Coordinates of C-alpha atoms in Angstrom, one line a residue:
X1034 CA -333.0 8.8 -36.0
X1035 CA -332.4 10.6 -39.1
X1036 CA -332.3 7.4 -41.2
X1037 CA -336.0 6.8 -39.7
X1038 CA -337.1 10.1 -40.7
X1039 CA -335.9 9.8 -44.4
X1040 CA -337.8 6.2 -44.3
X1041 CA -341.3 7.4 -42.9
X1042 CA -341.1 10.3 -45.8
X1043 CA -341.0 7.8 -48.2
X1044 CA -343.4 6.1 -47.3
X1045 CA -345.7 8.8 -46.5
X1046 CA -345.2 10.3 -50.3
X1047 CA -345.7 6.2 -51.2
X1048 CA -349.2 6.4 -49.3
X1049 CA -350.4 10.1 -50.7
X1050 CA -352.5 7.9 -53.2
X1051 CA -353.5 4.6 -51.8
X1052 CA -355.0 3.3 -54.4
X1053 CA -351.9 3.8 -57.0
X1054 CA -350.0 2.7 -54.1
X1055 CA -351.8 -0.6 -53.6
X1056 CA -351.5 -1.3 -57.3
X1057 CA -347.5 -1.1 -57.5
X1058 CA -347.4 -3.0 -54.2
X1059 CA -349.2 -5.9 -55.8
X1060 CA -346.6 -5.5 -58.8
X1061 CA -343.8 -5.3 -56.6
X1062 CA -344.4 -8.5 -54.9
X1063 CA -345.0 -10.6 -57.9
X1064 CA -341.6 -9.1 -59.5
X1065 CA -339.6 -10.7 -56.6
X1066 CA -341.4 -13.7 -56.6
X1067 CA -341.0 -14.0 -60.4
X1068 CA -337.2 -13.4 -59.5
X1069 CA -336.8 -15.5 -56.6
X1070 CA -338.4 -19.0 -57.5
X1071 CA -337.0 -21.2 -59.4
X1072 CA -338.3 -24.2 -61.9
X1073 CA -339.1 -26.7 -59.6
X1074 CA -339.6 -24.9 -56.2
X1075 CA -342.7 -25.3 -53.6
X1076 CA -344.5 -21.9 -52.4
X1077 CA -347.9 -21.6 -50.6
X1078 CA -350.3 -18.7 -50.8
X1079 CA -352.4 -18.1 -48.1
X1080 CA -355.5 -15.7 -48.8
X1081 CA -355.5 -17.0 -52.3
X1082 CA -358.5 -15.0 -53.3
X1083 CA -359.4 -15.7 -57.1
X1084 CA -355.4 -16.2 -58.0
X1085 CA -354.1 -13.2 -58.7
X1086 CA -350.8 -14.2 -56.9
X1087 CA -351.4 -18.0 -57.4
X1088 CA -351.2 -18.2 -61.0
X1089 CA -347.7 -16.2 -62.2
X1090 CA -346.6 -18.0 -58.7
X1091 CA -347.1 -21.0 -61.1
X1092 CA -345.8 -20.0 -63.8
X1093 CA -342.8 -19.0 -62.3
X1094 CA -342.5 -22.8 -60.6
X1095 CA -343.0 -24.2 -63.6
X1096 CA -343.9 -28.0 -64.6
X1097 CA -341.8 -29.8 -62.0
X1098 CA -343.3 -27.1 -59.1
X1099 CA -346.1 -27.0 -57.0
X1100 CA -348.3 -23.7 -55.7
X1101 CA -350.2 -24.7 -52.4
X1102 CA -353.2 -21.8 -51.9
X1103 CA -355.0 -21.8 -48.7
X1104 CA -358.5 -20.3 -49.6
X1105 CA -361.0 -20.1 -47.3
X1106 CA -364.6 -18.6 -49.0
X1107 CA -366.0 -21.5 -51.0
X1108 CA -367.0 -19.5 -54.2
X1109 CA -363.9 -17.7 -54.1
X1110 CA -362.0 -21.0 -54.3
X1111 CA -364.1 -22.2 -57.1
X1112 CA -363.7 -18.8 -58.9
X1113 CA -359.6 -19.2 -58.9
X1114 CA -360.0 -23.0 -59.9
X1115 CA -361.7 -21.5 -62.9
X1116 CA -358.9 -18.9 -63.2
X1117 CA -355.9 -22.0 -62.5
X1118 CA -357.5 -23.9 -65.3
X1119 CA -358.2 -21.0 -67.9
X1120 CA -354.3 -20.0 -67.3
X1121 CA -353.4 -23.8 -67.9
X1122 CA -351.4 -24.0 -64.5
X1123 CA -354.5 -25.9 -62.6
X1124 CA -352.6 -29.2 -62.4
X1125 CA -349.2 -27.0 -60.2
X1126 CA -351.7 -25.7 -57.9
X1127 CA -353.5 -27.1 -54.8
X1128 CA -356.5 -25.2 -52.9
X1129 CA -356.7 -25.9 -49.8
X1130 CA -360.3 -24.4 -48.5
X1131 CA -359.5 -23.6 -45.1
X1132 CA -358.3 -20.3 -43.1
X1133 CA -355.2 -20.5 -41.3
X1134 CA -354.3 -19.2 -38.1
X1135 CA -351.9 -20.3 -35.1
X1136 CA -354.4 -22.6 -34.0
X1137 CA -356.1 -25.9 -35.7
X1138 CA -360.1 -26.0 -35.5
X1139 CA -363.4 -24.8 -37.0
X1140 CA -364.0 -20.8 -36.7
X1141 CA -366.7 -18.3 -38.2
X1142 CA -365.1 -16.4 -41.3
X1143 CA -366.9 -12.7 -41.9
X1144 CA -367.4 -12.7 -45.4
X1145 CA -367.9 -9.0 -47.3
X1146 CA -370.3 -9.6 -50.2
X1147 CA -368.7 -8.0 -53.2
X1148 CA -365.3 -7.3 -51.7
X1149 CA -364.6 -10.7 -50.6
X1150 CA -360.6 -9.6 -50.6
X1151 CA -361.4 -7.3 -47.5
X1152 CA -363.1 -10.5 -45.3
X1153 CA -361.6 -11.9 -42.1
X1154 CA -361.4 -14.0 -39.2
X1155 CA -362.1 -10.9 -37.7
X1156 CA -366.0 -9.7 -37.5
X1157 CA -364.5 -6.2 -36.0
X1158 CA -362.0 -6.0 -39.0
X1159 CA -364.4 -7.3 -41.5
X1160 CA -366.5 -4.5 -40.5
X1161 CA -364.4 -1.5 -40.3
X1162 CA -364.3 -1.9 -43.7
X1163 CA -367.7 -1.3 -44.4
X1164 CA -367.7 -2.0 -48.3
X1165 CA -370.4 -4.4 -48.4
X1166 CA -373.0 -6.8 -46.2
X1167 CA -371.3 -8.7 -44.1
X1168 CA -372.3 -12.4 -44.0
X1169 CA -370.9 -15.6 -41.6
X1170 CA -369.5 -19.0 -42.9
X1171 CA -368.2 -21.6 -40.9
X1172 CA -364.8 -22.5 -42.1
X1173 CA -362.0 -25.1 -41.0
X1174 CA -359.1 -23.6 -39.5
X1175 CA -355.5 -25.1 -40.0
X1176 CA -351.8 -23.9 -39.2
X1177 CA -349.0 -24.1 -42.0
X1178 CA -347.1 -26.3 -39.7
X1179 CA -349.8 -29.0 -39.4
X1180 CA -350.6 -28.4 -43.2
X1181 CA -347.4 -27.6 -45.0
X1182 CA -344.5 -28.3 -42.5
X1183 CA -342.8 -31.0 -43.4
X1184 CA -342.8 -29.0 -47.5
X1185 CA -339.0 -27.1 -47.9
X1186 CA -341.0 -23.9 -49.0
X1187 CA -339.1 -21.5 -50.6
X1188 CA -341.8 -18.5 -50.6
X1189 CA -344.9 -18.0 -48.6
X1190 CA -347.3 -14.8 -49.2
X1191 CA -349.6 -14.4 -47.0
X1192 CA -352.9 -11.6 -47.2
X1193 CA -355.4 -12.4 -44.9
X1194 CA -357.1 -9.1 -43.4
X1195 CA -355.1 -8.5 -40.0
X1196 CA -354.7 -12.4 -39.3
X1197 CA -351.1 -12.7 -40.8
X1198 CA -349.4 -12.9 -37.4
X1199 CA -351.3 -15.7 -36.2
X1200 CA -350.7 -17.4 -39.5
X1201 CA -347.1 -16.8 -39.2
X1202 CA -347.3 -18.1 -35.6
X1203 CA -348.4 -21.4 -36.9
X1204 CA -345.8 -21.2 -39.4
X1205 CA -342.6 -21.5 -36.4
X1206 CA -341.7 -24.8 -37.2
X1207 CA -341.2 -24.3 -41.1
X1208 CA -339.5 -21.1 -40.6
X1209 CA -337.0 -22.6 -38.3
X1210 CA -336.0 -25.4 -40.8
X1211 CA -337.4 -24.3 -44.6
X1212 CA -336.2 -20.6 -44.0
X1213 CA -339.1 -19.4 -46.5
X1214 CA -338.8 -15.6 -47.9
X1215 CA -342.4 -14.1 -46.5
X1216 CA -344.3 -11.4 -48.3
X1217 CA -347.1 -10.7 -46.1
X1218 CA -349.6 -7.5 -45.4
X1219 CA -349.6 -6.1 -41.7
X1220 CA -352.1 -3.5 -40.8
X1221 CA -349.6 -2.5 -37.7
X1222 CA -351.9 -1.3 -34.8
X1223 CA -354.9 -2.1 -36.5
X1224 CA -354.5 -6.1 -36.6
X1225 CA -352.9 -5.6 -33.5
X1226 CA -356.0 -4.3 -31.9
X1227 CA -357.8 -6.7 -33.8
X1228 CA -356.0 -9.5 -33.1
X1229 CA -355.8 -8.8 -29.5
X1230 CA -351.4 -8.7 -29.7
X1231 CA -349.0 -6.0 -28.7
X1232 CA -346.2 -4.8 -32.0
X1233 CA -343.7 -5.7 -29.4
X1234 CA -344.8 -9.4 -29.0
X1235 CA -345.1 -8.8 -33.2
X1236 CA -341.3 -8.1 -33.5
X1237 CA -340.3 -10.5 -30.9
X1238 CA -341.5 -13.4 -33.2
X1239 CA -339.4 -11.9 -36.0
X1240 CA -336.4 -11.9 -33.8
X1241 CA -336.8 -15.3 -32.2
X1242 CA -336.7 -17.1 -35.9
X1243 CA -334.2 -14.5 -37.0
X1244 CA -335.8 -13.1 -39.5
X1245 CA -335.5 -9.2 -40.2
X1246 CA -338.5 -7.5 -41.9
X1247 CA -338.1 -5.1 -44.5
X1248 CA -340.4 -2.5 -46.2
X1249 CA -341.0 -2.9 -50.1
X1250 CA -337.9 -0.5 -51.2
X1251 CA -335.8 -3.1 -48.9
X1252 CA -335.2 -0.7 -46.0
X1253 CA -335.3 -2.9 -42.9
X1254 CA -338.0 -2.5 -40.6
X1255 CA -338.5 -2.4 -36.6
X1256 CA -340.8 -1.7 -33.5
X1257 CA -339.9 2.3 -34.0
X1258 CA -341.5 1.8 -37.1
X1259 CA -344.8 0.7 -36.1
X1260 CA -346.0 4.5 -34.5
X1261 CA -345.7 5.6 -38.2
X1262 CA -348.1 5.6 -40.9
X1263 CA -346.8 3.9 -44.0
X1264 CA -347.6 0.8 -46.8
X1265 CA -348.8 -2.4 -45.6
X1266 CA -347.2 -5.3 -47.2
X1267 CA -343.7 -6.1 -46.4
X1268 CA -341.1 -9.0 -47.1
X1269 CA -339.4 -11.4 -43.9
X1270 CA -335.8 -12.5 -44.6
X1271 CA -333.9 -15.4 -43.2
X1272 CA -330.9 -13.3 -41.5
X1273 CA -328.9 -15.8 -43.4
X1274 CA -330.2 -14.2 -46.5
X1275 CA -331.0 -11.1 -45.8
X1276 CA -328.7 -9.2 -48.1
X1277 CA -329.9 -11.2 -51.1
X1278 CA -333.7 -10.6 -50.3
X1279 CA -332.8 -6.9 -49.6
X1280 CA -331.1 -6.5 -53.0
X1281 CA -334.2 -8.4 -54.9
X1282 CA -336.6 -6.6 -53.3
X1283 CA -335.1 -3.1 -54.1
X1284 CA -335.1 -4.6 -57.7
X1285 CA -338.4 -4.8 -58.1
X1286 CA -339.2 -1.7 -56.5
X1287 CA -337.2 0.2 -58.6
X1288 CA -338.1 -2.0 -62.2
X1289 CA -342.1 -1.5 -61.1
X1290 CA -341.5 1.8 -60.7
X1291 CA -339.5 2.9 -64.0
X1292 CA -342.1 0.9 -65.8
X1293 CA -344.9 3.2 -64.5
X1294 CA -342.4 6.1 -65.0
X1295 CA -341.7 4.7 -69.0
X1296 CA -345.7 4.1 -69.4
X1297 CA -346.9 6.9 -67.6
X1298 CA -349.9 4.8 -65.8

């Protein structure tokens, strides 16, 4: 109990400024991926938005790797095709213009004019947000099994606005046999209510592909910690690697945050 009460103060002091807080979660993510692919690896990004993850994803690939974005906004996608080919990494990247879910099929896609990074499968969710007109697209819908199964994945991040679980439910098969590293938001009850899923069917997932979740300064995370306020994106471990992800993770957290420290942003 203690060690849970130390873990929800650091996240709470983490959270005092959200919008500092979103910034160094973004940097923290793309230090471990930076870290933990290799020349020559496969990853997929699913919520691709304009490529902010996609393109040092790339880079960090290399020539003999691939990047696999799933994108579902059409504009969007042509903005980070623009971005792919202006960073010269366009030709280790394929968009895929689809949302994914746990499910194959067509689906409406709430789309939040001017902060397209907030838009969903979810009109609810789409609209909570309320930073901009909401307007409907019909989009394809596709799992990463049925998509991106049979790839030996070594990193998946996945940001797309409360629907991450049902992504990750499609996902089952390649976590049982690629054993990806996951970076993923989760808006804990939120998506949950959103999403129509209970945080106990959410954990039970984890556990049945024996993965353990942790937060972004490694600490591994549980049900107990889903009543708590705290930051939204997280990393998924293969149990089987689990110490190495833990120590990479707390590596970046701690390099992002002495560089902010040393710059003084």
């Amino acid at each position: 109990m203690l060690e849970l009460k130390l873990q929800v103060s650091l996240w709470s002091a983490a959270i005092a400024r959200p919008a500092e807080w979103g910034r160094l979660s973004e940097a923290i993510i793309e230090t471990f991926y930076r870290a933990h692919l290799r020349p020559g690896d496969l990853a997929l990004d699913v919520g691709g938005n304009v490529g902010r993850h996609a393109i040092p994803m790339a880079e960090a690939v290399g020539p003999e790797g691939h990047v696999h974005v799933v994108e579902p906004i059409p504009y969007i996608a042509d903005r980070m095709q623009a971005n792919l080919e202006k960073a010269g990494v366009a030709g280790r990247v394929s968009v895929l213009r689809a949302a994914a879910s746990h499910a194959p099929g067509q689906a409406r896609f709430h789309v939040v004019a001017g902060a397209e990074a907030l838009s969903s499968l979810s009109r609810d969710m789409a609209a909570a947000r309320d930073q901009g007109e909401l307007h409907e697209i019909d989009v394809e819908v596709v799992t990463i099994d049925q998509r991106f199964g049979a790839l030996p994945l070594r990193f998946v991040k996945l940001d797309v606005e409360g629907a991450e679980f049902d992504a990750m439910k499609g996902a089952a098969g390649l976590l049982r046999t690629a054993r990806p590293v996951l970076a993923f938001e989760d808006g804990r009850a939120n998506a949950a209510q959103h999403f129509q899923y209970a945080l106990e069917t959410y954990y039970r997932f984890f556990d049945a592909m024996d993965y353990v979740v942790l937060d972004l300064f490694g600490l591994p995370v549980g049900i107990e910690h889903g009543r708590h306020a705290g930051p939204w994106n997280f990393f998924a471990a293969p149990r089987e690697a689990v110490a190495d992800v833990r120590d990479l993770v707390q590596y970046a957290s701690f390099a992002v945050l002495l560089e902010r420290l040393r710059s003084g942003t």
